[in-house]
mmCIF file of C-alpha atoms and ligand atoms in Angstrom:
data_model
loop_
_atom_site.group_PDB
_atom_site.id
_atom_site.type_symbol
_atom_site.label_atom_id
_atom_site.label_comp_id
_atom_site.label_asym_id
_atom_site.label_seq_id
_atom_site.Cartn_x
_atom_site.Cartn_y
_atom_site.Cartn_z
ATOM 1 C CA MET A 1 37.407 -1.594 6.128
ATOM 2 C CA LYS A 2 33.603 -1.599 6.078
ATOM 3 C CA VAL A 3 31.980 -0.704 9.406
ATOM 4 C CA GLN A 4 28.212 -0.927 9.463
ATOM 5 C CA PHE A 5 26.228 1.229 11.857
ATOM 6 C CA ASN A 6 24.554 -1.907 13.181
ATOM 7 C CA ASP A 7 24.720 -5.596 12.231
ATOM 8 C CA LEU A 8 21.482 -7.345 13.088
ATOM 9 C CA PHE A 9 22.042 -10.084 10.533
ATOM 10 C CA ASN A 10 25.232 -11.167 12.264
ATOM 11 C CA GLN A 11 23.411 -11.092 15.615
ATOM 12 C CA TYR A 12 20.754 -13.366 14.113
ATOM 13 C CA LEU A 13 23.335 -15.795 12.689
ATOM 14 C CA LEU A 14 25.068 -16.129 16.071
ATOM 15 C CA ASN A 15 21.891 -17.600 17.556
ATOM 16 C CA LYS A 16 19.992 -18.607 14.423
ATOM 17 C CA LYS A 17 18.588 -21.925 15.609
ATOM 18 C CA ASN A 18 16.949 -20.422 18.705
ATOM 19 C CA TYR A 19 15.319 -17.597 16.721
ATOM 20 C CA ASP A 20 14.147 -19.984 13.996
ATOM 21 C CA ASP A 21 12.709 -22.355 16.616
ATOM 22 C CA ALA A 22 10.965 -19.471 18.368
ATOM 23 C CA ILE A 23 9.298 -18.351 15.130
ATOM 24 C CA PHE A 24 8.348 -21.942 14.278
ATOM 25 C CA SER A 25 6.669 -22.452 17.678
ATOM 26 C CA VAL A 26 4.469 -19.381 17.235
ATOM 27 C CA ILE A 27 3.324 -20.538 13.809
ATOM 28 C CA GLN A 28 2.829 -24.095 15.026
ATOM 29 C CA GLU A 29 0.638 -22.917 17.896
ATOM 30 C CA GLY A 30 -1.144 -20.236 15.867
ATOM 31 C CA ALA A 31 -0.480 -17.723 18.664
ATOM 32 C CA PHE A 32 0.056 -14.795 16.317
ATOM 33 C CA ILE A 33 -1.512 -11.847 18.135
ATOM 34 C CA GLY A 34 -1.364 -11.565 21.910
ATOM 35 C CA GLY A 35 -1.685 -15.095 23.337
ATOM 36 C CA LYS A 36 0.792 -17.444 24.940
ATOM 37 C CA PHE A 37 4.086 -15.997 23.684
ATOM 38 C CA ALA A 38 3.063 -12.385 24.297
ATOM 39 C CA SER A 39 2.023 -13.249 27.878
ATOM 40 C CA LYS A 40 5.228 -15.195 28.465
ATOM 41 C CA PHE A 41 7.343 -12.208 27.428
ATOM 42 C CA GLU A 42 5.256 -9.799 29.508
ATOM 43 C CA ARG A 43 5.709 -11.923 32.662
ATOM 44 C CA GLU A 44 9.471 -12.253 31.986
ATOM 45 C CA TYR A 45 9.844 -8.498 31.491
ATOM 46 C CA GLU A 46 7.924 -7.844 34.725
ATOM 47 C CA LYS A 47 10.319 -10.145 36.527
ATOM 48 C CA HIS A 48 13.420 -8.561 34.991
ATOM 49 C CA TYR A 49 12.163 -5.101 35.988
ATOM 50 C CA GLY A 50 10.749 -6.112 39.371
ATOM 51 C CA ILE A 51 7.518 -4.419 38.375
ATOM 52 C CA LYS A 52 3.881 -5.493 38.732
ATOM 53 C CA ASN A 53 2.631 -4.996 35.188
ATOM 54 C CA CYS A 54 3.990 -5.178 31.676
ATOM 55 C CA ILE A 55 1.620 -4.642 28.755
ATOM 56 C CA GLY A 56 2.936 -5.542 25.317
ATOM 57 C CA VAL A 57 1.776 -3.157 22.596
ATOM 58 C CA GLY A 58 2.369 -2.560 18.899
ATOM 59 C CA ASN A 59 5.292 -0.120 19.183
ATOM 60 C CA GLY A 60 6.946 2.452 21.436
ATOM 61 C CA THR A 61 4.982 5.391 20.029
ATOM 62 C CA ASP A 62 1.648 3.757 20.801
ATOM 63 C CA ALA A 63 2.948 2.912 24.270
ATOM 64 C CA ILE A 64 3.340 6.631 25.096
ATOM 65 C CA TYR A 65 0.027 7.532 23.474
ATOM 66 C CA ILE A 66 -1.876 4.816 25.362
ATOM 67 C CA VAL A 67 -0.468 5.836 28.743
ATOM 68 C CA LEU A 68 -1.228 9.531 28.176
ATOM 69 C CA LYS A 69 -4.751 8.716 27.014
ATOM 70 C CA MET A 70 -5.431 6.391 29.974
ATOM 71 C CA LEU A 71 -4.099 8.994 32.411
ATOM 72 C CA GLY A 72 -6.851 11.227 31.067
ATOM 73 C CA ILE A 73 -4.570 13.755 29.388
ATOM 74 C CA LYS A 74 -6.531 15.648 26.764
ATOM 75 C CA GLU A 75 -7.087 18.814 24.787
ATOM 76 C CA GLY A 76 -6.215 21.934 26.738
ATOM 77 C CA ASP A 77 -3.574 20.124 28.823
ATOM 78 C CA GLU A 78 0.157 20.675 28.575
ATOM 79 C CA VAL A 79 2.864 18.029 28.831
ATOM 80 C CA ILE A 80 6.483 18.949 29.444
ATOM 81 C CA THR A 81 9.152 17.091 27.534
ATOM 82 C CA THR A 82 12.671 17.440 26.202
ATOM 83 C CA ALA A 83 13.637 19.480 23.153
ATOM 84 C CA HIS A 84 15.901 16.672 21.974
ATOM 85 C CA SER A 85 14.319 13.332 21.136
ATOM 86 C CA TRP A 86 12.798 11.284 18.359
ATOM 87 C CA ILE A 87 9.473 12.838 17.316
ATOM 88 C CA SER A 88 7.410 9.974 18.820
ATOM 89 C CA THR A 89 7.727 11.530 22.269
ATOM 90 C CA SER A 90 6.035 14.809 21.347
ATOM 91 C CA GLU A 91 3.822 13.284 18.646
ATOM 92 C CA ALA A 92 2.056 11.158 21.252
ATOM 93 C CA ILE A 93 1.340 14.295 23.321
ATOM 94 C CA SER A 94 -0.318 15.965 20.327
ATOM 95 C CA GLN A 95 -2.184 12.743 19.476
ATOM 96 C CA VAL A 96 -4.162 12.964 22.723
ATOM 97 C CA GLY A 97 -4.938 16.617 21.956
ATOM 98 C CA ALA A 98 -2.527 18.101 24.496
ATOM 99 C CA THR A 99 0.279 20.581 23.777
ATOM 100 C CA PRO A 100 3.946 19.628 24.078
ATOM 101 C CA VAL A 101 5.981 22.140 26.066
ATOM 102 C CA PHE A 102 9.652 21.738 25.289
ATOM 103 C CA VAL A 103 12.553 22.191 27.692
ATOM 104 C CA ASP A 104 16.202 22.503 26.607
ATOM 105 C CA VAL A 105 18.708 19.734 27.354
ATOM 106 C CA ASP A 106 21.589 19.558 29.806
ATOM 107 C CA GLN A 107 25.147 18.454 29.027
ATOM 108 C CA TYR A 108 23.992 14.814 29.037
ATOM 109 C CA PHE A 109 21.511 15.324 26.166
ATOM 110 C CA THR A 110 18.578 14.854 28.567
ATOM 111 C CA ILE A 111 15.956 17.323 29.805
ATOM 112 C CA ASP A 112 17.493 20.174 31.837
ATOM 113 C CA VAL A 113 15.748 19.770 35.178
ATOM 114 C CA ALA A 114 16.754 23.285 36.256
ATOM 115 C CA GLN A 115 14.419 24.687 33.585
ATOM 116 C CA ILE A 116 11.368 22.497 34.185
ATOM 117 C CA GLU A 117 9.686 24.549 36.906
ATOM 118 C CA SER A 118 9.695 27.725 34.794
ATOM 119 C CA LYS A 119 7.597 25.878 32.185
ATOM 120 C CA ILE A 120 4.936 24.607 34.585
ATOM 121 C CA THR A 121 1.529 26.310 34.267
ATOM 122 C CA GLN A 122 -2.006 25.618 35.527
ATOM 123 C CA LYS A 123 -2.464 23.436 32.432
ATOM 124 C CA THR A 124 0.554 21.199 32.997
ATOM 125 C CA LYS A 125 -0.459 17.607 33.684
ATOM 126 C CA ALA A 126 2.632 15.490 33.079
ATOM 127 C CA ILE A 127 6.341 15.313 32.348
ATOM 128 C CA ILE A 128 7.850 12.895 29.828
ATOM 129 C CA PRO A 129 11.602 12.631 30.370
ATOM 130 C CA VAL A 130 13.505 10.670 27.726
ATOM 131 C CA HIS A 131 16.498 8.604 28.796
ATOM 132 C CA LEU A 132 18.121 9.508 25.515
ATOM 133 C CA TYR A 133 20.855 7.414 23.905
ATOM 134 C CA GLY A 134 20.704 5.055 26.912
ATOM 135 C CA GLN A 135 21.631 7.616 29.579
ATOM 136 C CA PRO A 136 19.231 8.300 32.460
ATOM 137 C CA ALA A 137 17.697 11.746 32.670
ATOM 138 C CA ASP A 138 17.884 13.217 36.183
ATOM 139 C CA ILE A 139 14.792 11.221 37.099
ATOM 140 C CA GLU A 140 15.184 11.625 40.862
ATOM 141 C CA GLU A 141 14.923 15.411 40.548
ATOM 142 C CA ILE A 142 12.062 15.045 38.056
ATOM 143 C CA MET A 143 10.163 12.901 40.582
ATOM 144 C CA ARG A 144 10.737 15.546 43.251
ATOM 145 C CA ILE A 145 9.335 18.291 41.006
ATOM 146 C CA SER A 146 6.410 16.122 39.908
ATOM 147 C CA LYS A 147 5.374 15.492 43.525
ATOM 148 C CA LEU A 148 5.577 19.195 44.302
ATOM 149 C CA TYR A 149 3.236 20.095 41.425
ATOM 150 C CA ASN A 150 1.177 16.887 41.370
ATOM 151 C CA LEU A 151 2.187 15.877 37.854
ATOM 152 C CA PHE A 152 2.310 12.457 36.216
ATOM 153 C CA VAL A 153 5.687 11.180 35.025
ATOM 154 C CA ILE A 154 5.948 8.874 32.033
ATOM 155 C CA GLU A 155 9.485 7.709 31.378
ATOM 156 C CA ASP A 156 10.317 7.243 27.710
ATOM 157 C CA CYS A 157 12.715 4.293 27.903
ATOM 158 C CA ALA A 158 12.747 3.532 24.161
ATOM 159 C CA GLN A 159 16.559 3.854 24.136
ATOM 160 C CA ALA A 160 17.319 2.847 27.708
ATOM 161 C CA HIS A 161 16.686 -0.843 28.338
ATOM 162 C CA TYR A 162 18.450 -1.840 31.581
ATOM 163 C CA SER A 163 19.867 1.633 32.150
ATOM 164 C CA GLU A 164 20.185 2.589 35.849
ATOM 165 C CA ILE A 165 20.549 5.495 38.222
ATOM 166 C CA ASN A 166 21.819 4.775 41.754
ATOM 167 C CA ASN A 167 21.431 1.031 41.010
ATOM 168 C CA LYS A 168 17.733 1.426 40.206
ATOM 169 C CA ARG A 169 16.464 0.767 36.710
ATOM 170 C CA VAL A 170 15.058 3.704 34.791
ATOM 171 C CA GLY A 171 11.449 2.940 33.988
ATOM 172 C CA THR A 172 10.681 2.124 37.622
ATOM 173 C CA PHE A 173 10.497 5.717 38.910
ATOM 174 C CA GLY A 174 7.501 7.285 37.174
ATOM 175 C CA ASN A 175 3.789 6.431 37.035
ATOM 176 C CA ALA A 176 4.585 4.354 33.968
ATOM 177 C CA ALA A 177 7.385 3.778 31.490
ATOM 178 C CA THR A 178 7.296 3.012 27.807
ATOM 179 C CA PHE A 179 9.646 0.912 25.706
ATOM 180 C CA SER A 180 10.276 0.447 22.019
ATOM 181 C CA PHE A 181 11.546 -2.884 20.729
ATOM 182 C CA TYR A 182 12.174 -1.531 17.233
ATOM 183 C CA PRO A 183 14.763 -3.892 15.643
ATOM 184 C CA GLY A 184 17.804 -1.657 16.200
ATOM 185 C CA LYS A 185 17.061 -0.992 19.871
ATOM 186 C CA ASN A 186 19.170 -2.575 22.654
ATOM 187 C CA LEU A 187 16.376 -5.119 22.986
ATOM 188 C CA GLY A 188 14.925 -5.337 19.507
ATOM 189 C CA ALA A 189 12.288 -7.491 17.833
ATOM 190 C CA TYR A 190 12.138 -8.433 14.155
ATOM 191 C CA GLY A 191 9.484 -5.837 13.452
ATOM 192 C CA ASP A 192 7.577 -3.189 15.396
ATOM 193 C CA ALA A 193 6.912 -3.908 19.081
ATOM 194 C CA GLY A 194 6.649 -1.991 22.334
ATOM 195 C CA ALA A 195 5.625 -2.218 25.981
ATOM 196 C CA ILE A 196 4.315 -0.260 28.934
ATOM 197 C CA ILE A 197 5.416 -1.050 32.482
ATOM 198 C CA THR A 198 3.781 0.228 35.651
ATOM 199 C CA ASN A 199 3.145 -0.633 39.292
ATOM 200 C CA ASP A 200 -0.283 1.009 39.071
ATOM 201 C CA ASP A 201 -2.694 -1.925 38.595
ATOM 202 C CA GLU A 202 -5.633 0.273 37.619
ATOM 203 C CA LEU A 203 -3.626 2.121 34.984
ATOM 204 C CA ALA A 204 -2.269 -1.205 33.691
ATOM 205 C CA LYS A 205 -5.770 -2.593 33.316
ATOM 206 C CA LYS A 206 -6.932 0.482 31.404
ATOM 207 C CA CYS A 207 -3.895 0.414 29.090
ATOM 208 C CA ARG A 208 -4.358 -3.295 28.370
ATOM 209 C CA MET A 209 -7.998 -2.725 27.588
ATOM 210 C CA TYR A 210 -7.485 0.360 25.431
ATOM 211 C CA ALA A 211 -4.738 -1.304 23.369
ATOM 212 C CA ASN A 212 -7.089 -4.201 22.591
ATOM 213 C CA HIS A 213 -10.164 -2.391 21.188
ATOM 214 C CA GLY A 214 -11.363 -1.540 24.685
ATOM 215 C CA ALA A 215 -11.814 -5.182 25.663
ATOM 216 C CA LEU A 216 -10.143 -7.281 28.341
ATOM 217 C CA LYS A 217 -12.173 -10.288 27.234
ATOM 218 C CA LYS A 218 -13.140 -11.142 23.679
ATOM 219 C CA HIS A 219 -16.215 -9.197 22.488
ATOM 220 C CA GLN A 220 -16.617 -7.440 25.847
ATOM 221 C CA HIS A 221 -15.830 -3.880 24.773
ATOM 222 C CA ALA A 222 -16.096 -1.678 27.837
ATOM 223 C CA ILE A 223 -14.827 1.331 25.883
ATOM 224 C CA GLU A 224 -13.693 2.120 22.352
ATOM 225 C CA GLY A 225 -9.983 1.573 22.079
ATOM 226 C CA ILE A 226 -7.349 1.006 19.424
ATOM 227 C CA ASN A 227 -5.583 -1.982 17.919
ATOM 228 C CA SER A 228 -2.042 -1.984 19.300
ATOM 229 C CA ARG A 229 -1.050 -5.471 20.397
ATOM 230 C CA LEU A 230 2.238 -7.281 20.698
ATOM 231 C CA ASP A 231 2.379 -10.044 18.123
ATOM 232 C CA GLY A 232 3.484 -13.566 19.002
ATOM 233 C CA ILE A 233 6.505 -13.765 16.733
ATOM 234 C CA GLN A 234 7.942 -10.500 18.084
ATOM 235 C CA ALA A 235 7.267 -11.644 21.659
ATOM 236 C CA ALA A 236 8.980 -15.009 21.112
ATOM 237 C CA ILE A 237 12.034 -13.269 19.613
ATOM 238 C CA LEU A 238 12.130 -10.844 22.540
ATOM 239 C CA SER A 239 11.975 -13.693 25.078
ATOM 240 C CA GLU A 240 14.910 -15.309 23.315
ATOM 241 C CA LYS A 241 16.883 -12.050 23.275
ATOM 242 C CA LEU A 242 16.228 -11.441 26.986
ATOM 243 C CA ASN A 243 18.741 -14.227 27.618
ATOM 244 C CA PHE A 244 21.459 -12.024 26.136
ATOM 245 C CA ILE A 245 20.530 -8.524 27.201
ATOM 246 C CA ASP A 246 22.906 -8.330 30.189
ATOM 247 C CA GLN A 247 25.826 -9.595 28.149
ATOM 248 C CA TRP A 248 24.982 -7.258 25.257
ATOM 249 C CA THR A 249 24.701 -4.276 27.583
ATOM 250 C CA ASP A 250 28.154 -5.034 29.030
ATOM 251 C CA GLU A 251 29.572 -5.290 25.529
ATOM 252 C CA ARG A 252 28.101 -1.922 24.547
ATOM 253 C CA ILE A 253 29.620 -0.366 27.690
ATOM 254 C CA ASN A 254 32.997 -1.949 26.821
ATOM 255 C CA ILE A 255 32.959 -0.561 23.294
ATOM 256 C CA ALA A 256 31.978 2.869 24.576
ATOM 257 C CA LYS A 257 34.929 2.777 26.959
ATOM 258 C CA ILE A 258 37.340 1.990 24.130
ATOM 259 C CA TYR A 259 35.980 4.883 22.058
ATOM 260 C CA THR A 260 36.203 7.242 25.012
ATOM 261 C CA ASP A 261 39.784 6.179 25.826
ATOM 262 C CA ASN A 262 40.900 6.431 22.201
ATOM 263 C CA LEU A 263 39.341 9.841 21.654
ATOM 264 C CA SER A 264 40.179 11.375 25.027
ATOM 265 C CA ASP A 265 43.151 13.364 23.649
ATOM 266 C CA CYS A 266 41.345 14.621 20.587
ATOM 267 C CA GLU A 267 40.550 18.268 21.368
ATOM 268 C CA PHE A 268 38.038 18.542 18.504
ATOM 269 C CA VAL A 269 35.727 15.903 19.881
ATOM 270 C CA GLN A 270 33.665 15.767 23.060
ATOM 271 C CA THR A 271 32.966 12.156 24.055
ATOM 272 C CA PRO A 272 29.709 11.428 25.932
ATOM 273 C CA LEU A 273 29.629 12.726 29.499
ATOM 274 C CA VAL A 274 28.104 10.285 31.951
ATOM 275 C CA ARG A 275 25.898 11.486 34.788
ATOM 276 C CA LYS A 276 27.100 10.556 38.298
ATOM 277 C CA ASN A 277 25.983 7.127 39.600
ATOM 278 C CA CYS A 278 24.431 6.212 36.272
ATOM 279 C CA LYS A 279 24.640 3.165 34.091
ATOM 280 C CA HIS A 280 24.628 4.492 30.518
ATOM 281 C CA VAL A 281 23.711 1.575 28.232
ATOM 282 C CA TYR A 282 24.876 3.226 25.003
ATOM 283 C CA HIS A 283 22.017 2.552 22.680
ATOM 284 C CA LEU A 284 23.906 5.239 20.791
ATOM 285 C CA TYR A 285 27.447 6.533 21.251
ATOM 286 C CA VAL A 286 27.126 10.201 20.384
ATOM 287 C CA ILE A 287 30.057 12.593 20.175
ATOM 288 C CA LEU A 288 30.056 16.355 19.684
ATOM 289 C CA ALA A 289 32.419 16.960 16.787
ATOM 290 C CA LYS A 290 33.867 20.123 15.242
ATOM 291 C CA LYS A 291 33.329 20.218 11.460
ATOM 292 C CA ARG A 292 30.829 17.399 11.960
ATOM 293 C CA ASP A 293 29.569 17.248 8.374
ATOM 294 C CA GLN A 294 33.061 17.061 6.864
ATOM 295 C CA LEU A 295 34.051 14.441 9.444
ATOM 296 C CA LYS A 296 30.970 12.362 8.636
ATOM 297 C CA GLU A 297 31.769 12.487 4.928
ATOM 298 C CA PHE A 298 35.412 11.547 5.589
ATOM 299 C CA LEU A 299 34.357 8.550 7.689
ATOM 300 C CA GLU A 300 31.803 7.450 5.129
ATOM 301 C CA ASN A 301 34.491 7.559 2.416
ATOM 302 C CA LYS A 302 36.494 5.191 4.638
ATOM 303 C CA GLY A 303 33.576 2.756 4.804
ATOM 304 C CA ILE A 304 32.337 3.842 8.247
ATOM 305 C CA GLU A 305 28.590 4.352 8.609
ATOM 306 C CA CYS A 306 27.586 7.130 11.005
ATOM 307 C CA ALA A 307 24.260 8.792 11.739
ATOM 308 C CA ILE A 308 22.768 11.920 13.284
ATOM 309 C CA HIS A 309 20.203 11.482 16.058
ATOM 310 C CA TYR A 310 18.576 13.903 15.343
ATOM 311 C CA PRO A 311 19.318 16.547 12.733
ATOM 312 C CA LYS A 312 16.851 19.028 14.262
ATOM 313 C CA ALA A 313 15.739 19.725 17.802
ATOM 314 C CA LEU A 314 12.009 18.974 18.171
ATOM 315 C CA PRO A 315 10.739 22.546 18.688
ATOM 316 C CA LEU A 316 12.644 23.651 15.590
ATOM 317 C CA LEU A 317 10.905 21.126 13.316
ATOM 318 C CA GLU A 318 8.297 22.442 10.911
ATOM 319 C CA ALA A 319 5.734 20.225 12.638
ATOM 320 C CA TYR A 320 6.050 22.415 15.746
ATOM 321 C CA ASN A 321 5.738 25.815 14.108
ATOM 322 C CA TYR A 322 2.462 26.081 15.973
ATOM 323 C CA VAL A 323 4.187 25.786 19.349
ATOM 324 C CA LYS A 324 5.706 29.157 20.146
ATOM 325 C CA SER A 325 9.454 28.556 20.214
ATOM 326 C CA VAL A 326 12.469 30.775 20.185
ATOM 327 C CA ASN A 327 15.840 29.258 19.283
ATOM 328 C CA SER A 328 17.589 30.789 22.247
ATOM 329 C CA GLU A 329 15.220 28.933 24.566
ATOM 330 C CA TYR A 330 16.789 25.721 23.305
ATOM 331 C CA ARG A 331 20.394 26.869 23.119
ATOM 332 C CA ASN A 332 21.958 23.492 23.897
ATOM 333 C CA ALA A 333 19.609 21.460 21.738
ATOM 334 C CA SER A 334 20.025 23.781 18.779
ATOM 335 C CA ASN A 335 23.828 24.021 19.144
ATOM 336 C CA ASN A 336 24.058 20.238 19.491
ATOM 337 C CA GLN A 337 22.190 19.624 16.277
ATOM 338 C CA GLU A 338 25.180 21.024 14.348
ATOM 339 C CA MET A 339 27.724 18.836 16.169
ATOM 340 C CA ILE A 340 26.218 15.494 17.209
ATOM 341 C CA LEU A 341 27.470 12.389 15.476
ATOM 342 C CA SER A 342 26.486 8.814 16.333
ATOM 343 C CA LEU A 343 29.318 6.331 15.861
ATOM 344 C CA PRO A 344 28.704 2.625 15.152
ATOM 345 C CA ILE A 345 28.100 0.633 18.332
ATOM 346 C CA TYR A 346 26.594 -2.824 18.756
ATOM 347 C CA PRO A 347 27.465 -5.799 20.960
ATOM 348 C CA GLU A 348 29.022 -7.893 18.192
ATOM 349 C CA MET A 349 31.237 -5.064 16.933
ATOM 350 C CA ASP A 350 34.833 -6.167 16.490
ATOM 351 C CA LYS A 351 37.334 -4.218 18.651
ATOM 352 C CA ILE A 352 39.498 -3.751 15.534
ATOM 353 C CA MET A 353 36.612 -1.837 14.022
ATOM 354 C CA VAL A 354 36.296 0.359 17.102
ATOM 355 C CA LYS A 355 39.998 1.228 16.798
ATOM 356 C CA TYR A 356 39.630 1.859 13.061
ATOM 357 C CA VAL A 357 36.767 4.300 13.662
ATOM 358 C CA SER A 358 38.647 6.143 16.438
ATOM 359 C CA ASP A 359 41.892 6.292 14.421
ATOM 360 C CA SER A 360 39.999 7.588 11.403
ATOM 361 C CA ILE A 361 38.490 10.420 13.466
ATOM 362 C CA ILE A 362 41.942 11.407 14.739
ATOM 363 C CA GLU A 363 43.317 11.173 11.182
ATOM 364 C CA PHE A 364 40.593 13.518 9.902
ATOM 365 C CA TYR A 365 41.554 16.295 12.331
ATOM 366 C CA LYS A 366 45.316 15.806 11.691
ATOM 367 C CA LEU A 367 44.771 16.175 7.947
ATOM 368 C CA ASP A 368 42.500 19.140 8.521
ATOM 369 C CA GLU A 369 45.089 20.919 10.703
ATOM 370 C CA SER A 370 47.853 20.396 8.164
ATOM 371 C CA LYS A 371 45.803 21.998 5.362
HETATM 372 C C1 PLP B 401 13.122 8.207 22.308
HETATM 373 C C2 PLP B 401 12.121 7.405 21.532
HETATM 374 N N1 PLP B 401 10.830 7.432 21.905
HETATM 375 C C3 PLP B 401 9.889 6.706 21.274
HETATM 376 C C4 PLP B 401 10.213 5.909 20.198
HETATM 377 C C5 PLP B 401 9.132 5.197 19.484
HETATM 378 O O1 PLP B 401 9.300 3.845 19.328
HETATM 379 P P1 PLP B 401 8.702 3.045 18.077
HETATM 380 O O2 PLP B 401 9.595 3.295 16.908
HETATM 381 O O3 PLP B 401 8.726 1.635 18.538
HETATM 382 O O4 PLP B 401 7.316 3.544 17.845
HETATM 383 C C6 PLP B 401 11.548 5.829 19.775
HETATM 384 C C7 PLP B 401 11.918 4.947 18.660
HETATM 385 O O5 PLP B 401 12.682 5.215 17.807
HETATM 386 C C8 PLP B 401 12.521 6.600 20.451
HETATM 387 O O6 PLP B 401 13.811 6.567 20.094
#
């Protein structure tokens, strides 16, 4: 059986007419960059999040960069973030001239809050927790620490659309939150797209201005900015997909539950642990697997696509040789990089496929034991 890691074409076919109509409308109205469809999506996203401002931008990386820049974070400053994420998180910190300070992860693959305070210095200006794989970081504790030390908090929600802690959406705790709508995300466009959300009107205004060449009105450039705008076609697709996001999230949670049930007796695999009172939205279903590389190869030979998010912890990447880092400081992140394996998960995934993947994992370890 062939099991793709994701199946965006099938998702498109299931609602083809609506997506085609959405694209047609944008072309018909010539609202390609910013404009009517971008504003419509921004207002809808604000409403869904119960937040005052949503600013559509070019992608999730720019979203982090723009917020950091508009918070005044600059050369000589330090920003604390997790050792385990996609490079965008730390890249944006370096882009504004600041230094990323990495903290190891907890058992939930998110920043270990117990280690944050030991990394705070006079230069620390902000914390960027990442709600990785769709699971909330311990954002309540992060907010407590940030208040104590007067630090900004920017929540990286690129993988955590509609994820919650104590019935409150992640992205609504910090000074601002950033989203990616990269096609494979839980809410994905048909190209690059991103957004910033915040209740801080002044910050929102600055971000909107900076993302649009420093102008809120055409040709009125108050500052020099960048070009990072949400385009109309992506916005129209996102508005259409917002109609399905709750249903899709439930389906992801359902699939995750089947995996977890099926693999619960397999002593060679650790299924994802879920933090108390959290809604994990399973952008990725990541197991810790013994003999991970052999298992991955076995599954691939059976037609099952898997992935590794991410093969190296951030501080151990060549790009961060300049940041002093000792492996033992990131014990969990560096141990995890040998064992993490992302299994296929997407709302349209057939339950027979989920069983096939789980059975194949169990089969691998049975064969391995009998060798
Ligand atoms: C945790 C995290 N942060 C930031 C980003 C950046 O988003 P984008 O690819 O839209 O720039 C991603 C996207 O992969 C991500 O997974």
